[in-house]
Amino acid sequence: MEGQRNSGVELLRIICMFGIIFMHTFGIFYDEVSGIYLMAGIAINSLFNMGVSVFMLISGYYEIHFSLKKLVRLESTVLFYSVCGMLLQGAVCGEWSAGAVVKAFFPISTRHYWYMSVYMILFVFSGYINGILDKINKKTFLTVIGLMLLFFSVMPTFTYFEIMGDNGKGVANMLLMYLIGRYIRIYNVKIPIKNAGGGYAALLRLRFC
């Protein structure tokens, strides 16, 4: 149902946001801790790093729709916070570097905020992506997702052979998450939940809309 939101998904968004904030906050102390604290930090980073991937998966489920008006609004919002952040940092540190100024005024093209840079690329191409997905069959769709998982997720994880060189923070992996979200929506995927008594007593239907 277009335009409606599911409270469970909104809660998931909130959890992901707090997780990302917590991860970056703890990241400040990485160079100052060791032993069990460093292991805990790595675990926290591994767990909450998936937050942005979940955001893109949800975007895929809802489906991104391109519009020039929204493009301008997104760019203006990112530019506003980028410049404000630069000014605040300069006020605290007492100086601005040339590189910081360039990144502040061109946040998308310089990957100042990598997720927004990737999102904007997918946003611009969303009409073409969605059009292709509407025309391919289920088997082809699964094959594409499987191959992308192999090359951009499985291989970098287990062989350290990373084709893209972006540590998972690039167009390839975010496109993969978008495709998974679209697949869940198009084919109405249901996830079985096993209860304590055994068997599958319930099916959790992913109704993101």
CSV table of C-alpha atoms in Angstrom, one decimal:
chain,number,residue,atom,x,y,z
A,1,MET,CA,0.0,0.0,0.0
A,2,GLU,CA,1.7,3.1,-1.3
A,3,GLY,CA,2.5,5.9,1.1
A,4,GLN,CA,1.9,3.8,4.3
A,5,ARG,CA,4.7,2.9,6.7
A,6,ASN,CA,5.2,-0.1,8.8
A,7,SER,CA,6.1,0.6,12.5
A,8,GLY,CA,8.5,-2.4,12.6
A,9,VAL,CA,10.5,-1.1,9.6
A,10,GLU,CA,10.6,2.4,11.1
A,11,LEU,CA,11.9,0.9,14.4
A,12,LEU,CA,14.5,-0.9,12.3
A,13,ARG,CA,15.6,2.4,10.8
A,14,ILE,CA,16.0,3.9,14.3
A,15,ILE,CA,18.0,1.0,15.5
A,16,CYS,CA,20.3,1.3,12.5
A,17,MET,CA,20.7,5.0,13.0
A,18,PHE,CA,21.7,4.6,16.7
A,19,GLY,CA,23.9,1.7,15.8
A,20,ILE,CA,25.8,3.8,13.2
A,21,ILE,CA,26.2,6.6,15.7
A,22,PHE,CA,27.4,4.2,18.4
A,23,MET,CA,29.9,2.6,16.0
A,24,HIS,CA,31.4,5.9,14.9
A,25,THR,CA,31.5,7.2,18.6
A,26,PHE,CA,33.4,4.1,19.7
A,27,GLY,CA,35.7,4.3,16.6
A,28,ILE,CA,37.3,7.4,18.1
A,29,PHE,CA,38.9,5.2,20.8
A,30,TYR,CA,40.2,2.5,18.5
A,31,ASP,CA,43.8,3.7,18.7
A,32,GLU,CA,43.7,3.9,22.5
A,33,VAL,CA,42.3,0.5,23.4
A,34,SER,CA,43.6,-3.0,23.1
A,35,GLY,CA,42.8,-6.6,24.1
A,36,ILE,CA,39.2,-7.3,24.9
A,37,TYR,CA,38.1,-3.7,24.4
A,38,LEU,CA,39.6,-3.7,20.9
A,39,MET,CA,37.8,-7.0,20.2
A,40,ALA,CA,34.6,-5.5,21.4
A,41,GLY,CA,35.1,-2.5,19.1
A,42,ILE,CA,35.7,-4.8,16.1
A,43,ALA,CA,32.5,-6.7,17.0
A,44,ILE,CA,30.5,-3.5,17.3
A,45,ASN,CA,31.9,-2.2,14.0
A,46,SER,CA,31.0,-5.5,12.3
A,47,LEU,CA,27.5,-5.5,13.6
A,48,PHE,CA,26.4,-1.9,13.1
A,49,ASN,CA,28.3,-1.4,9.8
A,50,MET,CA,25.4,-3.2,8.2
A,51,GLY,CA,23.1,-0.2,9.1
A,52,VAL,CA,23.7,1.6,5.8
A,53,SER,CA,23.1,-1.7,3.9
A,54,VAL,CA,19.8,-2.1,5.6
A,55,PHE,CA,18.9,1.5,4.6
A,56,MET,CA,19.5,0.7,1.0
A,57,LEU,CA,17.6,-2.6,1.2
A,58,ILE,CA,14.6,-0.7,2.5
A,59,SER,CA,15.0,1.8,-0.3
A,60,GLY,CA,15.0,-1.1,-2.8
A,61,TYR,CA,11.8,-2.5,-1.2
A,62,TYR,CA,10.0,0.9,-1.4
A,63,GLU,CA,11.6,1.5,-4.8
A,64,ILE,CA,13.4,4.7,-5.6
A,65,HIS,CA,11.7,7.0,-8.0
A,66,PHE,CA,13.7,9.7,-9.8
A,67,SER,CA,12.4,13.3,-10.0
A,68,LEU,CA,14.3,16.5,-10.7
A,69,LYS,CA,12.6,18.2,-7.8
A,70,LYS,CA,13.8,15.5,-5.3
A,71,LEU,CA,17.3,15.6,-6.8
A,72,VAL,CA,17.6,19.3,-6.2
A,73,ARG,CA,16.2,18.9,-2.7
A,74,LEU,CA,18.7,16.1,-1.8
A,75,GLU,CA,21.6,17.9,-3.2
A,76,SER,CA,20.7,21.1,-1.4
A,77,THR,CA,20.2,19.3,1.9
A,78,VAL,CA,23.6,17.5,1.7
A,79,LEU,CA,25.3,20.7,0.7
A,80,PHE,CA,23.7,22.6,3.6
A,81,TYR,CA,24.9,20.2,6.2
A,82,SER,CA,28.3,19.8,4.6
A,83,VAL,CA,29.0,23.5,4.6
A,84,CYS,CA,27.7,23.9,8.1
A,85,GLY,CA,29.9,21.1,9.3
A,86,MET,CA,32.9,22.7,7.7
A,87,LEU,CA,32.2,26.0,9.3
A,88,LEU,CA,31.7,24.4,12.7
A,89,GLN,CA,34.9,22.4,12.3
A,90,GLY,CA,36.8,25.6,11.3
A,91,ALA,CA,35.4,27.5,14.2
A,92,VAL,CA,36.5,24.8,16.6
A,93,CYS,CA,39.9,24.1,15.1
A,94,GLY,CA,40.6,27.6,14.0
A,95,GLU,CA,41.4,27.0,10.4
A,96,TRP,CA,40.1,25.5,7.1
A,97,SER,CA,42.2,23.5,4.7
A,98,ALA,CA,41.7,23.9,1.0
A,99,GLY,CA,40.7,20.2,0.7
A,100,ALA,CA,38.1,20.6,3.4
A,101,VAL,CA,36.5,23.5,1.6
A,102,VAL,CA,36.4,21.7,-1.7
A,103,LYS,CA,34.8,18.6,-0.1
A,104,ALA,CA,32.3,20.8,1.8
A,105,PHE,CA,31.0,22.5,-1.4
A,106,PHE,CA,31.2,19.4,-3.6
A,107,PRO,CA,30.2,16.7,-1.1
A,108,ILE,CA,28.6,14.3,-3.7
A,109,SER,CA,31.4,14.3,-6.3
A,110,THR,CA,34.2,14.1,-3.7
A,111,ARG,CA,32.5,11.3,-1.7
A,112,HIS,CA,32.6,13.5,1.4
A,113,TYR,CA,29.6,11.5,2.5
A,114,TRP,CA,30.1,8.2,0.7
A,115,TYR,CA,26.6,6.9,1.2
A,116,MET,CA,24.9,9.9,-0.2
A,117,SER,CA,27.3,9.9,-3.2
A,118,VAL,CA,26.3,6.3,-3.9
A,119,TYR,CA,22.6,7.0,-3.2
A,120,MET,CA,22.6,9.9,-5.7
A,121,ILE,CA,24.1,7.7,-8.4
A,122,LEU,CA,21.4,5.0,-7.9
A,123,PHE,CA,18.8,7.7,-7.6
A,124,VAL,CA,19.7,9.1,-11.1
A,125,PHE,CA,19.7,5.6,-12.6
A,126,SER,CA,16.8,4.3,-10.7
A,127,GLY,CA,14.3,4.5,-13.6
A,128,TYR,CA,16.5,2.4,-15.8
A,129,ILE,CA,17.3,-0.1,-13.0
A,130,ASN,CA,13.6,-0.5,-12.1
A,131,GLY,CA,12.7,-0.8,-15.8
A,132,ILE,CA,15.2,-3.7,-16.3
A,133,LEU,CA,14.1,-5.5,-13.2
A,134,ASP,CA,10.4,-5.3,-14.3
A,135,LYS,CA,11.3,-7.1,-17.5
A,136,ILE,CA,13.5,-10.0,-16.3
A,137,ASN,CA,12.2,-13.2,-14.9
A,138,LYS,CA,12.7,-14.6,-11.4
A,139,LYS,CA,15.5,-17.0,-12.3
A,140,THR,CA,17.5,-14.3,-14.0
A,141,PHE,CA,16.9,-11.9,-11.1
A,142,LEU,CA,18.2,-14.5,-8.6
A,143,THR,CA,21.2,-15.3,-10.9
A,144,VAL,CA,22.2,-11.6,-11.0
A,145,ILE,CA,21.9,-11.3,-7.2
A,146,GLY,CA,23.8,-14.6,-6.7
A,147,LEU,CA,26.7,-13.5,-9.0
A,148,MET,CA,26.9,-10.1,-7.3
A,149,LEU,CA,27.0,-11.8,-3.9
A,150,LEU,CA,29.8,-14.0,-5.1
A,151,PHE,CA,32.0,-11.3,-6.5
A,152,PHE,CA,31.3,-8.4,-4.2
A,153,SER,CA,30.6,-10.1,-0.9
A,154,VAL,CA,31.7,-13.7,-0.6
A,155,MET,CA,35.1,-13.4,-2.4
A,156,PRO,CA,36.2,-10.2,-0.6
A,157,THR,CA,35.2,-11.8,2.8
A,158,PHE,CA,36.9,-15.2,2.4
A,159,THR,CA,39.7,-14.6,-0.1
A,160,TYR,CA,40.5,-10.9,0.5
A,161,PHE,CA,40.2,-10.5,-3.3
A,162,GLU,CA,38.3,-7.3,-3.5
A,163,ILE,CA,37.5,-6.3,-7.1
A,164,MET,CA,36.0,-2.8,-6.4
A,165,GLY,CA,38.5,-1.7,-3.7
A,166,ASP,CA,35.9,0.3,-1.8
A,167,ASN,CA,35.6,-1.9,1.3
A,168,GLY,CA,31.9,-2.5,0.5
A,169,LYS,CA,31.1,1.2,0.5
A,170,GLY,CA,30.5,1.7,-3.1
A,171,VAL,CA,27.9,1.5,-5.9
A,172,ALA,CA,28.3,-2.3,-6.4
A,173,ASN,CA,27.4,-3.4,-2.9
A,174,MET,CA,24.7,-0.8,-2.5
A,175,LEU,CA,23.2,-1.8,-5.8
A,176,LEU,CA,23.2,-5.4,-4.6
A,177,MET,CA,21.2,-4.4,-1.5
A,178,TYR,CA,18.8,-2.4,-3.6
A,179,LEU,CA,18.3,-5.5,-5.8
A,180,ILE,CA,17.6,-7.7,-2.8
A,181,GLY,CA,15.1,-5.2,-1.6
A,182,ARG,CA,13.3,-5.1,-5.0
A,183,TYR,CA,13.3,-8.9,-5.1
A,184,ILE,CA,11.6,-9.1,-1.7
A,185,ARG,CA,9.0,-6.7,-2.8
A,186,ILE,CA,8.3,-8.1,-6.3
A,187,TYR,CA,8.2,-11.7,-5.3
A,188,ASN,CA,6.6,-11.1,-1.9
A,189,VAL,CA,9.3,-13.0,0.0
A,190,LYS,CA,8.3,-14.5,3.3
A,191,ILE,CA,10.8,-15.4,6.0
A,192,PRO,CA,10.0,-18.4,8.2
A,193,ILE,CA,10.4,-17.9,11.9
A,194,LYS,CA,10.9,-21.0,14.1
A,195,ASN,CA,9.3,-20.8,17.5
A,196,ALA,CA,10.6,-22.3,20.7
A,197,GLY,CA,8.2,-25.3,20.4
A,198,GLY,CA,9.8,-26.4,17.1
A,199,GLY,CA,8.4,-26.3,13.6
A,200,TYR,CA,7.4,-23.2,11.7
A,201,ALA,CA,4.3,-21.8,13.5
A,202,ALA,CA,4.4,-18.4,11.9
A,203,LEU,CA,5.6,-16.6,8.8
A,204,LEU,CA,6.9,-13.1,9.1
A,205,ARG,CA,5.8,-11.3,6.0
A,206,LEU,CA,8.0,-8.3,5.1
A,207,ARG,CA,5.4,-5.6,4.5
A,208,PHE,CA,7.5,-2.5,4.3
A,209,CYS,CA,4.8,-0.4,2.7
